[in-house]
Amino acid sequence: FTQTVSVSVDQLGGHARAVTRELALLVLRELAVASPTTFATQAMELTLPRILRLSSDRDVHVAAASEETAESLVGTILSLDNADSRNHLLSILVAQLPERGESANAPAHLPRVVSLISQLCKSMGTEALMEATPRVLPGLFESFHSPVSDVRKSVVFCLVDMYCILRDWLWPHLAPLTTSQMKLVSIYISRRREAAATKEDTIGGKTTTQAEGKENDVPTTIVA
């Protein structure tokens, strides 16, 4: 197992041909599915950051394979339903977020990182997410200052996902946001509520509007 992981990780480097990088990603994905617990404890920290970096690879096929692999790895770890594995995964992802003053130089794969953090947060219970919030928010706040619109969009959606679990408990923790950032988050929380209400009306057989899905109707530019 360890040797296979090591060889695969080595082939993720830029020196390898694109098809080789794709195959290495496939091998890592299959290893995680075959031995999820072993992968979580022995390989996740080594492999996931490298896999995420490839999501902005110059070869579109490698980039797509990277996103599929990262999604598969996270899904596999979450399927274990193990708090330690989930916390370890969160630590790995949070470490990819920019630190204070680094938002301008954030990596190209940052939107993917934030999206996976959002996915992980949605898998947590209320108490677990409350405990994780102090670890997650500083990097999200810094990412919110990114000059890249896709990064800011991903942060908004992540904060909305967190709010849907934590509700008003989250508000005091959002104090570092600027007025415009807070307003934007509030808008998308309202849209999420409208979407949920519309879905309930649909299930109940009532007349509906087009509100459902508005939370993903994102402006081309989100201004921090």
mmCIF file of N, CA and C in Angstrom, residues 92-213:
data_model
loop_
_atom_site.group_PDB
_atom_site.id
_atom_site.type_symbol
_atom_site.label_atom_id
_atom_site.label_comp_id
_atom_site.label_asym_id
_atom_site.label_seq_id
_atom_site.Cartn_x
_atom_site.Cartn_y
_atom_site.Cartn_z
ATOM 1 N N ILE A 92 -6.638 19.005 7.102
ATOM 2 C CA ILE A 92 -5.896 19.024 5.837
ATOM 3 C C ILE A 92 -6.443 20.110 4.916
ATOM 4 N N LEU A 93 -7.765 20.213 4.836
ATOM 5 C CA LEU A 93 -8.384 21.203 3.952
ATOM 6 C C LEU A 93 -8.182 22.630 4.466
ATOM 7 N N VAL A 94 -8.353 22.829 5.759
ATOM 8 C CA VAL A 94 -8.174 24.169 6.339
ATOM 9 C C VAL A 94 -6.735 24.656 6.137
ATOM 10 N N ALA A 95 -5.791 23.737 6.162
ATOM 11 C CA ALA A 95 -4.389 24.108 5.959
ATOM 12 C C ALA A 95 -4.136 24.649 4.552
ATOM 13 N N GLN A 96 -5.059 24.378 3.626
ATOM 14 C CA GLN A 96 -4.920 24.871 2.256
ATOM 15 C C GLN A 96 -5.462 26.293 2.093
ATOM 16 N N LEU A 97 -6.171 26.791 3.103
ATOM 17 C CA LEU A 97 -6.718 28.147 3.033
ATOM 18 C C LEU A 97 -5.611 29.168 3.280
ATOM 19 N N PRO A 98 -5.762 30.364 2.712
ATOM 20 C CA PRO A 98 -4.734 31.392 2.921
ATOM 21 C C PRO A 98 -4.728 31.909 4.350
ATOM 22 N N GLU A 99 -3.552 32.267 4.823
ATOM 23 C CA GLU A 99 -3.441 32.900 6.129
ATOM 24 C C GLU A 99 -3.614 34.405 5.966
ATOM 25 N N ARG A 100 -3.624 35.093 7.057
ATOM 26 C CA ARG A 100 -3.883 36.537 7.044
ATOM 27 C C ARG A 100 -2.906 37.262 6.103
ATOM 28 N N GLY A 101 -3.456 38.061 5.202
ATOM 29 C CA GLY A 101 -2.640 38.831 4.270
ATOM 30 C C GLY A 101 -2.230 38.087 3.016
ATOM 31 N N GLU A 102 -2.684 36.824 2.859
ATOM 32 C CA GLU A 102 -2.252 36.016 1.721
ATOM 33 C C GLU A 102 -3.323 35.872 0.643
ATOM 34 N N SER A 103 -4.465 36.523 0.798
ATOM 35 C CA SER A 103 -5.581 36.298 -0.128
ATOM 36 C C SER A 103 -5.236 36.663 -1.570
ATOM 37 N N ALA A 104 -4.394 37.671 -1.752
ATOM 38 C CA ALA A 104 -4.057 38.110 -3.107
ATOM 39 C C ALA A 104 -3.246 37.060 -3.857
ATOM 40 N N ASN A 105 -2.553 36.211 -3.105
ATOM 41 C CA ASN A 105 -1.705 35.191 -3.729
ATOM 42 C C ASN A 105 -2.239 33.786 -3.515
ATOM 43 N N ALA A 106 -3.529 33.680 -3.318
ATOM 44 C CA ALA A 106 -4.140 32.379 -3.051
ATOM 45 C C ALA A 106 -4.006 31.481 -4.279
ATOM 46 N N PRO A 107 -3.865 30.176 -4.079
ATOM 47 C CA PRO A 107 -3.687 29.250 -5.197
ATOM 48 C C PRO A 107 -4.928 29.138 -6.065
ATOM 49 N N ALA A 108 -4.727 28.719 -7.305
ATOM 50 C CA ALA A 108 -5.830 28.641 -8.261
ATOM 51 C C ALA A 108 -6.866 27.597 -7.866
ATOM 52 N N HIS A 109 -6.471 26.600 -7.079
ATOM 53 C CA HIS A 109 -7.413 25.551 -6.700
ATOM 54 C C HIS A 109 -8.206 25.894 -5.442
ATOM 55 N N LEU A 110 -8.092 27.114 -4.947
ATOM 56 C CA LEU A 110 -8.776 27.491 -3.707
ATOM 57 C C LEU A 110 -10.293 27.311 -3.757
ATOM 58 N N PRO A 111 -10.981 27.652 -4.855
ATOM 59 C CA PRO A 111 -12.432 27.421 -4.875
ATOM 60 C C PRO A 111 -12.787 25.955 -4.632
ATOM 61 N N ARG A 112 -11.961 25.050 -5.145
ATOM 62 C CA ARG A 112 -12.222 23.626 -4.936
ATOM 63 C C ARG A 112 -12.032 23.257 -3.470
ATOM 64 N N VAL A 113 -11.031 23.832 -2.844
ATOM 65 C CA VAL A 113 -10.789 23.573 -1.421
ATOM 66 C C VAL A 113 -11.986 24.019 -0.594
ATOM 67 N N VAL A 114 -12.462 25.234 -0.847
ATOM 68 C CA VAL A 114 -13.596 25.768 -0.087
ATOM 69 C C VAL A 114 -14.845 24.927 -0.325
ATOM 70 N N SER A 115 -15.036 24.481 -1.556
ATOM 71 C CA SER A 115 -16.189 23.651 -1.867
ATOM 72 C C SER A 115 -16.161 22.334 -1.080
ATOM 73 N N LEU A 116 -14.986 21.751 -0.939
ATOM 74 C CA LEU A 116 -14.869 20.506 -0.179
ATOM 75 C C LEU A 116 -15.069 20.750 1.316
ATOM 76 N N ILE A 117 -14.606 21.896 1.800
ATOM 77 C CA ILE A 117 -14.859 22.251 3.200
ATOM 78 C C ILE A 117 -16.356 22.386 3.429
ATOM 79 N N SER A 118 -17.041 22.992 2.474
ATOM 80 C CA SER A 118 -18.493 23.132 2.571
ATOM 81 C C SER A 118 -19.166 21.760 2.622
ATOM 82 N N GLN A 119 -18.713 20.857 1.771
ATOM 83 C CA GLN A 119 -19.250 19.500 1.751
ATOM 84 C C GLN A 119 -19.021 18.810 3.096
ATOM 85 N N LEU A 120 -17.858 19.023 3.644
ATOM 86 C CA LEU A 120 -17.529 18.407 4.924
ATOM 87 C C LEU A 120 -18.378 18.995 6.050
ATOM 88 N N CYS A 121 -18.556 20.307 6.034
ATOM 89 C CA CYS A 121 -19.374 20.961 7.067
ATOM 90 C C CYS A 121 -20.803 20.440 7.048
ATOM 91 N N LYS A 122 -21.347 20.208 5.857
ATOM 92 C CA LYS A 122 -22.722 19.722 5.743
ATOM 93 C C LYS A 122 -22.888 18.308 6.274
ATOM 94 N N SER A 123 -21.766 17.582 6.379
ATOM 95 C CA SER A 123 -21.830 16.210 6.890
ATOM 96 C C SER A 123 -21.746 16.156 8.411
ATOM 97 N N MET A 124 -21.446 17.290 9.036
ATOM 98 C CA MET A 124 -21.262 17.323 10.482
ATOM 99 C C MET A 124 -22.577 17.587 11.209
ATOM 100 N N GLY A 125 -22.634 17.143 12.425
ATOM 101 C CA GLY A 125 -23.734 17.514 13.288
ATOM 102 C C GLY A 125 -23.511 18.917 13.836
ATOM 103 N N THR A 126 -24.520 19.453 14.486
ATOM 104 C CA THR A 126 -24.435 20.825 14.989
ATOM 105 C C THR A 126 -23.284 21.024 15.961
ATOM 106 N N GLU A 127 -23.152 20.140 16.928
ATOM 107 C CA GLU A 127 -22.102 20.305 17.933
ATOM 108 C C GLU A 127 -20.711 20.190 17.317
ATOM 109 N N ALA A 128 -20.540 19.230 16.426
ATOM 110 C CA ALA A 128 -19.236 19.050 15.783
ATOM 111 C C ALA A 128 -18.865 20.276 14.961
ATOM 112 N N LEU A 129 -19.835 20.842 14.251
ATOM 113 C CA LEU A 129 -19.553 22.021 13.436
ATOM 114 C C LEU A 129 -19.272 23.240 14.311
ATOM 115 N N MET A 130 -19.962 23.347 15.446
ATOM 116 C CA MET A 130 -19.672 24.438 16.379
ATOM 117 C C MET A 130 -18.216 24.371 16.839
ATOM 118 N N GLU A 131 -17.750 23.168 17.138
ATOM 119 C CA GLU A 131 -16.374 23.004 17.582
ATOM 120 C C GLU A 131 -15.384 23.321 16.461
ATOM 121 N N ALA A 132 -15.774 23.020 15.223
ATOM 122 C CA ALA A 132 -14.883 23.235 14.078
ATOM 123 C C ALA A 132 -14.865 24.679 13.600
ATOM 124 N N THR A 133 -15.902 25.437 13.918
ATOM 125 C CA THR A 133 -16.045 26.798 13.391
ATOM 126 C C THR A 133 -14.826 27.689 13.619
ATOM 127 N N PRO A 134 -14.231 27.724 14.810
ATOM 128 C CA PRO A 134 -13.054 28.582 15.012
ATOM 129 C C PRO A 134 -11.866 28.194 14.138
ATOM 130 N N ARG A 135 -11.804 26.950 13.709
ATOM 131 C CA ARG A 135 -10.722 26.510 12.839
ATOM 132 C C ARG A 135 -10.986 26.889 11.388
ATOM 133 N N VAL A 136 -12.255 26.917 11.016
ATOM 134 C CA VAL A 136 -12.614 27.106 9.617
ATOM 135 C C VAL A 136 -12.728 28.576 9.220
ATOM 136 N N LEU A 137 -13.332 29.388 10.085
ATOM 137 C CA LEU A 137 -13.684 30.758 9.689
ATOM 138 C C LEU A 137 -12.504 31.669 9.337
ATOM 139 N N PRO A 138 -11.394 31.663 10.076
ATOM 140 C CA PRO A 138 -10.317 32.604 9.724
ATOM 141 C C PRO A 138 -9.850 32.475 8.271
ATOM 142 N N GLY A 139 -9.670 31.250 7.798
ATOM 143 C CA GLY A 139 -9.248 31.050 6.412
ATOM 144 C C GLY A 139 -10.322 31.438 5.411
ATOM 145 N N LEU A 140 -11.591 31.213 5.787
ATOM 146 C CA LEU A 140 -12.681 31.628 4.905
ATOM 147 C C LEU A 140 -12.763 33.143 4.815
ATOM 148 N N PHE A 141 -12.598 33.810 5.945
ATOM 149 C CA PHE A 141 -12.634 35.274 5.945
ATOM 150 C C PHE A 141 -11.520 35.838 5.065
ATOM 151 N N GLU A 142 -10.335 35.266 5.174
ATOM 152 C CA GLU A 142 -9.220 35.739 4.344
ATOM 153 C C GLU A 142 -9.505 35.464 2.871
ATOM 154 N N SER A 143 -10.084 34.310 2.583
ATOM 155 C CA SER A 143 -10.409 33.965 1.201
ATOM 156 C C SER A 143 -11.457 34.907 0.626
ATOM 157 N N PHE A 144 -12.323 35.434 1.485
ATOM 158 C CA PHE A 144 -13.382 36.341 1.045
ATOM 159 C C PHE A 144 -12.793 37.633 0.464
ATOM 160 N N HIS A 145 -11.559 37.931 0.784
ATOM 161 C CA HIS A 145 -10.895 39.131 0.252
ATOM 162 C C HIS A 145 -10.151 38.848 -1.044
ATOM 163 N N SER A 146 -10.269 37.652 -1.551
ATOM 164 C CA SER A 146 -9.567 37.288 -2.782
ATOM 165 C C SER A 146 -10.038 38.158 -3.951
ATOM 166 N N PRO A 147 -9.139 38.521 -4.854
ATOM 167 C CA PRO A 147 -9.548 39.262 -6.050
ATOM 168 C C PRO A 147 -10.253 38.379 -7.077
ATOM 169 N N VAL A 148 -10.268 37.072 -6.836
ATOM 170 C CA VAL A 148 -10.881 36.116 -7.769
ATOM 171 C C VAL A 148 -12.339 35.884 -7.390
ATOM 172 N N SER A 149 -13.235 36.170 -8.316
ATOM 173 C CA SER A 149 -14.669 36.073 -8.044
ATOM 174 C C SER A 149 -15.091 34.660 -7.646
ATOM 175 N N ASP A 150 -14.530 33.637 -8.303
ATOM 176 C CA ASP A 150 -14.920 32.260 -7.996
ATOM 177 C C ASP A 150 -14.588 31.892 -6.551
ATOM 178 N N VAL A 151 -13.515 32.447 -6.031
ATOM 179 C CA VAL A 151 -13.156 32.181 -4.640
ATOM 180 C C VAL A 151 -14.200 32.788 -3.714
ATOM 181 N N ARG A 152 -14.561 34.031 -3.968
ATOM 182 C CA ARG A 152 -15.541 34.705 -3.118
ATOM 183 C C ARG A 152 -16.902 34.012 -3.186
ATOM 184 N N LYS A 153 -17.285 33.551 -4.374
ATOM 185 C CA LYS A 153 -18.543 32.810 -4.509
ATOM 186 C C LYS A 153 -18.533 31.559 -3.637
ATOM 187 N N SER A 154 -17.434 30.821 -3.704
ATOM 188 C CA SER A 154 -17.359 29.579 -2.939
ATOM 189 C C SER A 154 -17.431 29.846 -1.443
ATOM 190 N N VAL A 155 -16.847 30.953 -0.998
ATOM 191 C CA VAL A 155 -16.903 31.302 0.420
ATOM 192 C C VAL A 155 -18.331 31.632 0.832
ATOM 193 N N VAL A 156 -19.033 32.390 0.023
ATOM 194 C CA VAL A 156 -20.424 32.727 0.324
ATOM 195 C C VAL A 156 -21.254 31.458 0.487
ATOM 196 N N PHE A 157 -21.136 30.547 -0.448
ATOM 197 C CA PHE A 157 -21.920 29.314 -0.371
ATOM 198 C C PHE A 157 -21.540 28.478 0.842
ATOM 199 N N CYS A 158 -20.260 28.474 1.193
ATOM 200 C CA CYS A 158 -19.823 27.716 2.368
ATOM 201 C C CYS A 158 -20.421 28.310 3.638
ATOM 202 N N LEU A 159 -20.396 29.630 3.758
ATOM 203 C CA LEU A 159 -20.959 30.280 4.938
ATOM 204 C C LEU A 159 -22.467 30.059 5.025
ATOM 205 N N VAL A 160 -23.134 30.050 3.887
ATOM 206 C CA VAL A 160 -24.571 29.787 3.880
ATOM 207 C C VAL A 160 -24.838 28.357 4.321
ATOM 208 N N ASP A 161 -24.032 27.418 3.849
ATOM 209 C CA ASP A 161 -24.191 26.026 4.276
ATOM 210 C C ASP A 161 -23.990 25.886 5.780
ATOM 211 N N MET A 162 -23.013 26.604 6.308
ATOM 212 C CA MET A 162 -22.767 26.560 7.749
ATOM 213 C C MET A 162 -23.949 27.160 8.503
ATOM 214 N N TYR A 163 -24.499 28.257 7.985
ATOM 215 C CA TYR A 163 -25.634 28.887 8.647
ATOM 216 C C TYR A 163 -26.844 27.962 8.676
ATOM 217 N N CYS A 164 -27.047 27.191 7.619
ATOM 218 C CA CYS A 164 -28.204 26.298 7.568
ATOM 219 C C CYS A 164 -28.154 25.253 8.674
ATOM 220 N N ILE A 165 -26.967 24.990 9.195
ATOM 221 C CA ILE A 165 -26.817 24.038 10.295
ATOM 222 C C ILE A 165 -26.793 24.749 11.641
ATOM 223 N N LEU A 166 -26.043 25.847 11.717
ATOM 224 C CA LEU A 166 -25.813 26.518 12.998
ATOM 225 C C LEU A 166 -26.822 27.610 13.308
ATOM 226 N N ARG A 167 -27.525 28.097 12.292
ATOM 227 C CA ARG A 167 -28.529 29.154 12.466
ATOM 228 C C ARG A 167 -27.914 30.382 13.153
ATOM 229 N N ASP A 168 -28.694 31.016 14.038
ATOM 230 C CA ASP A 168 -28.269 32.298 14.590
ATOM 231 C C ASP A 168 -27.023 32.198 15.474
ATOM 232 N N TRP A 169 -26.657 30.988 15.869
ATOM 233 C CA TRP A 169 -25.422 30.817 16.644
ATOM 234 C C TRP A 169 -24.214 31.312 15.862
ATOM 235 N N LEU A 170 -24.301 31.254 14.549
ATOM 236 C CA LEU A 170 -23.158 31.624 13.713
ATOM 237 C C LEU A 170 -22.944 33.131 13.614
ATOM 238 N N TRP A 171 -24.038 33.922 13.736
ATOM 239 C CA TRP A 171 -23.948 35.355 13.452
ATOM 240 C C TRP A 171 -22.826 36.075 14.195
ATOM 241 N N PRO A 172 -22.682 35.916 15.511
ATOM 242 C CA PRO A 172 -21.618 36.652 16.206
ATOM 243 C C PRO A 172 -20.220 36.312 15.685
ATOM 244 N N HIS A 173 -20.078 35.118 15.153
ATOM 245 C CA HIS A 173 -18.772 34.679 14.658
ATOM 246 C C HIS A 173 -18.443 35.275 13.289
ATOM 247 N N LEU A 174 -19.446 35.899 12.666
ATOM 248 C CA LEU A 174 -19.233 36.531 11.360
ATOM 249 C C LEU A 174 -18.882 38.007 11.485
ATOM 250 N N ALA A 175 -18.651 38.465 12.699
ATOM 251 C CA ALA A 175 -18.362 39.882 12.946
ATOM 252 C C ALA A 175 -17.193 40.434 12.126
ATOM 253 N N PRO A 176 -16.135 39.649 11.837
ATOM 254 C CA PRO A 176 -15.021 40.200 11.050
ATOM 255 C C PRO A 176 -15.370 40.546 9.604
ATOM 256 N N LEU A 177 -16.518 40.093 9.099
ATOM 257 C CA LEU A 177 -16.908 40.411 7.729
ATOM 258 C C LEU A 177 -17.226 41.889 7.586
ATOM 259 N N THR A 178 -16.959 42.423 6.407
ATOM 260 C CA THR A 178 -17.330 43.806 6.135
ATOM 261 C C THR A 178 -18.848 43.893 5.963
ATOM 262 N N THR A 179 -19.362 45.109 5.972
ATOM 263 C CA THR A 179 -20.804 45.305 5.810
ATOM 264 C C THR A 179 -21.298 44.717 4.497
ATOM 265 N N SER A 180 -20.567 44.942 3.402
ATOM 266 C CA SER A 180 -20.988 44.433 2.098
ATOM 267 C C SER A 180 -20.909 42.910 2.052
ATOM 268 N N GLN A 181 -19.903 42.342 2.688
ATOM 269 C CA GLN A 181 -19.792 40.888 2.724
ATOM 270 C C GLN A 181 -20.949 40.277 3.515
ATOM 271 N N MET A 182 -21.255 40.897 4.645
ATOM 272 C CA MET A 182 -22.343 40.402 5.483
ATOM 273 C C MET A 182 -23.677 40.507 4.740
ATOM 274 N N LYS A 183 -23.864 41.586 4.021
ATOM 275 C CA LYS A 183 -25.098 41.765 3.258
ATOM 276 C C LYS A 183 -25.230 40.685 2.198
ATOM 277 N N LEU A 184 -24.118 40.369 1.547
ATOM 278 C CA LEU A 184 -24.132 39.348 0.503
ATOM 279 C C LEU A 184 -24.478 37.984 1.083
ATOM 280 N N VAL A 185 -23.872 37.645 2.193
ATOM 281 C CA VAL A 185 -24.181 36.370 2.838
ATOM 282 C C VAL A 185 -25.656 36.322 3.226
ATOM 283 N N SER A 186 -26.175 37.434 3.758
ATOM 284 C CA SER A 186 -27.579 37.496 4.158
ATOM 285 C C SER A 186 -28.511 37.282 2.970
ATOM 286 N N ILE A 187 -28.157 37.860 1.830
ATOM 287 C CA ILE A 187 -28.974 37.700 0.623
ATOM 288 C C ILE A 187 -29.086 36.229 0.239
ATOM 289 N N TYR A 188 -27.961 35.532 0.281
ATOM 290 C CA TYR A 188 -27.984 34.131 -0.141
ATOM 291 C C TYR A 188 -28.588 33.209 0.906
ATOM 292 N N ILE A 189 -28.546 33.615 2.155
ATOM 293 C CA ILE A 189 -29.285 32.870 3.178
ATOM 294 C C ILE A 189 -30.780 33.003 2.913
ATOM 295 N N SER A 190 -31.214 34.215 2.582
ATOM 296 C CA SER A 190 -32.633 34.437 2.270
ATOM 297 C C SER A 190 -33.058 33.627 1.055
ATOM 298 N N ARG A 191 -32.205 33.563 0.054
ATOM 299 C CA ARG A 191 -32.529 32.783 -1.138
ATOM 300 C C ARG A 191 -32.629 31.296 -0.816
ATOM 301 N N ARG A 192 -31.736 30.836 0.066
ATOM 302 C CA ARG A 192 -31.790 29.432 0.452
ATOM 303 C C ARG A 192 -33.100 29.135 1.187
ATOM 304 N N ARG A 193 -33.514 30.065 2.045
ATOM 305 C CA ARG A 193 -34.776 29.892 2.764
ATOM 306 C C ARG A 193 -35.943 29.849 1.787
ATOM 307 N N GLU A 194 -35.933 30.741 0.799
ATOM 308 C CA GLU A 194 -37.003 30.768 -0.192
ATOM 309 C C GLU A 194 -37.047 29.453 -0.956
ATOM 310 N N ALA A 195 -35.871 28.944 -1.295
ATOM 311 C CA ALA A 195 -35.810 27.691 -2.033
ATOM 312 C C ALA A 195 -36.378 26.549 -1.203
ATOM 313 N N ALA A 196 -36.024 26.524 0.091
ATOM 314 C CA ALA A 196 -36.526 25.467 0.968
ATOM 315 C C ALA A 196 -38.039 25.562 1.129
ATOM 316 N N ALA A 197 -38.540 26.802 1.278
ATOM 317 C CA ALA A 197 -39.980 27.000 1.445
ATOM 318 C C ALA A 197 -40.732 26.582 0.186
ATOM 319 N N THR A 198 -40.184 26.909 -0.967
ATOM 320 C CA THR A 198 -40.814 26.549 -2.231
ATOM 321 C C THR A 198 -40.851 25.042 -2.401
ATOM 322 N N LYS A 199 -39.759 24.382 -1.989
ATOM 323 C CA LYS A 199 -39.711 22.918 -2.094
ATOM 324 C C LYS A 199 -40.771 22.282 -1.213
ATOM 325 N N GLU A 200 -40.938 22.830 -0.008
ATOM 326 C CA GLU A 200 -41.972 22.314 0.894
ATOM 327 C C GLU A 200 -43.355 22.505 0.293
ATOM 328 N N ASP A 201 -43.580 23.680 -0.336
ATOM 329 C CA ASP A 201 -44.870 23.930 -0.969
ATOM 330 C C ASP A 201 -45.122 22.939 -2.101
ATOM 331 N N THR A 202 -44.059 22.612 -2.851
ATOM 332 C CA THR A 202 -44.197 21.673 -3.956
ATOM 333 C C THR A 202 -44.597 20.301 -3.441
ATOM 334 N N ILE A 203 -43.961 19.877 -2.360
ATOM 335 C CA ILE A 203 -44.276 18.582 -1.764
ATOM 336 C C ILE A 203 -45.721 18.565 -1.255
ATOM 337 N N GLY A 204 -46.158 19.723 -0.728
ATOM 338 C CA GLY A 204 -47.518 19.808 -0.192
ATOM 339 C C GLY A 204 -48.575 20.042 -1.244
ATOM 340 N N GLY A 205 -48.144 20.197 -2.504
ATOM 341 C CA GLY A 205 -49.096 20.368 -3.587
ATOM 342 C C GLY A 205 -49.599 21.777 -3.753
ATOM 343 N N LYS A 206 -48.910 22.754 -3.154
ATOM 344 C CA LYS A 206 -49.345 24.141 -3.261
ATOM 345 C C LYS A 206 -48.769 24.782 -4.522
ATOM 346 N N THR A 207 -49.278 25.972 -4.845
ATOM 347 C CA THR A 207 -48.749 26.721 -5.969
ATOM 348 C C THR A 207 -47.345 27.201 -5.636
ATOM 349 N N THR A 208 -46.435 27.083 -6.574
ATOM 350 C CA THR A 208 -45.038 27.435 -6.321
ATOM 351 C C THR A 208 -44.582 28.566 -7.229
ATOM 352 N N THR A 209 -43.417 29.086 -6.872
ATOM 353 C CA THR A 209 -42.768 30.103 -7.692
ATOM 354 C C THR A 209 -41.471 29.519 -8.219
ATOM 355 N N GLN A 210 -40.635 30.362 -8.782
ATOM 356 C CA GLN A 210 -39.346 29.925 -9.293
ATOM 357 C C GLN A 210 -38.237 30.163 -8.291
ATOM 358 N N ALA A 211 -38.576 30.243 -7.021
ATOM 359 C CA ALA A 211 -37.558 30.561 -6.016
ATOM 360 C C ALA A 211 -36.539 29.470 -5.879
ATOM 361 N N GLU A 212 -36.986 28.199 -6.022
ATOM 362 C CA GLU A 212 -36.040 27.107 -5.808
ATOM 363 C C GLU A 212 -34.892 27.207 -6.789
ATOM 364 N N GLY A 213 -33.688 27.096 -6.270
ATOM 365 C CA GLY A 213 -32.502 27.181 -7.101
ATOM 366 C C GLY A 213 -31.873 28.545 -7.137
#
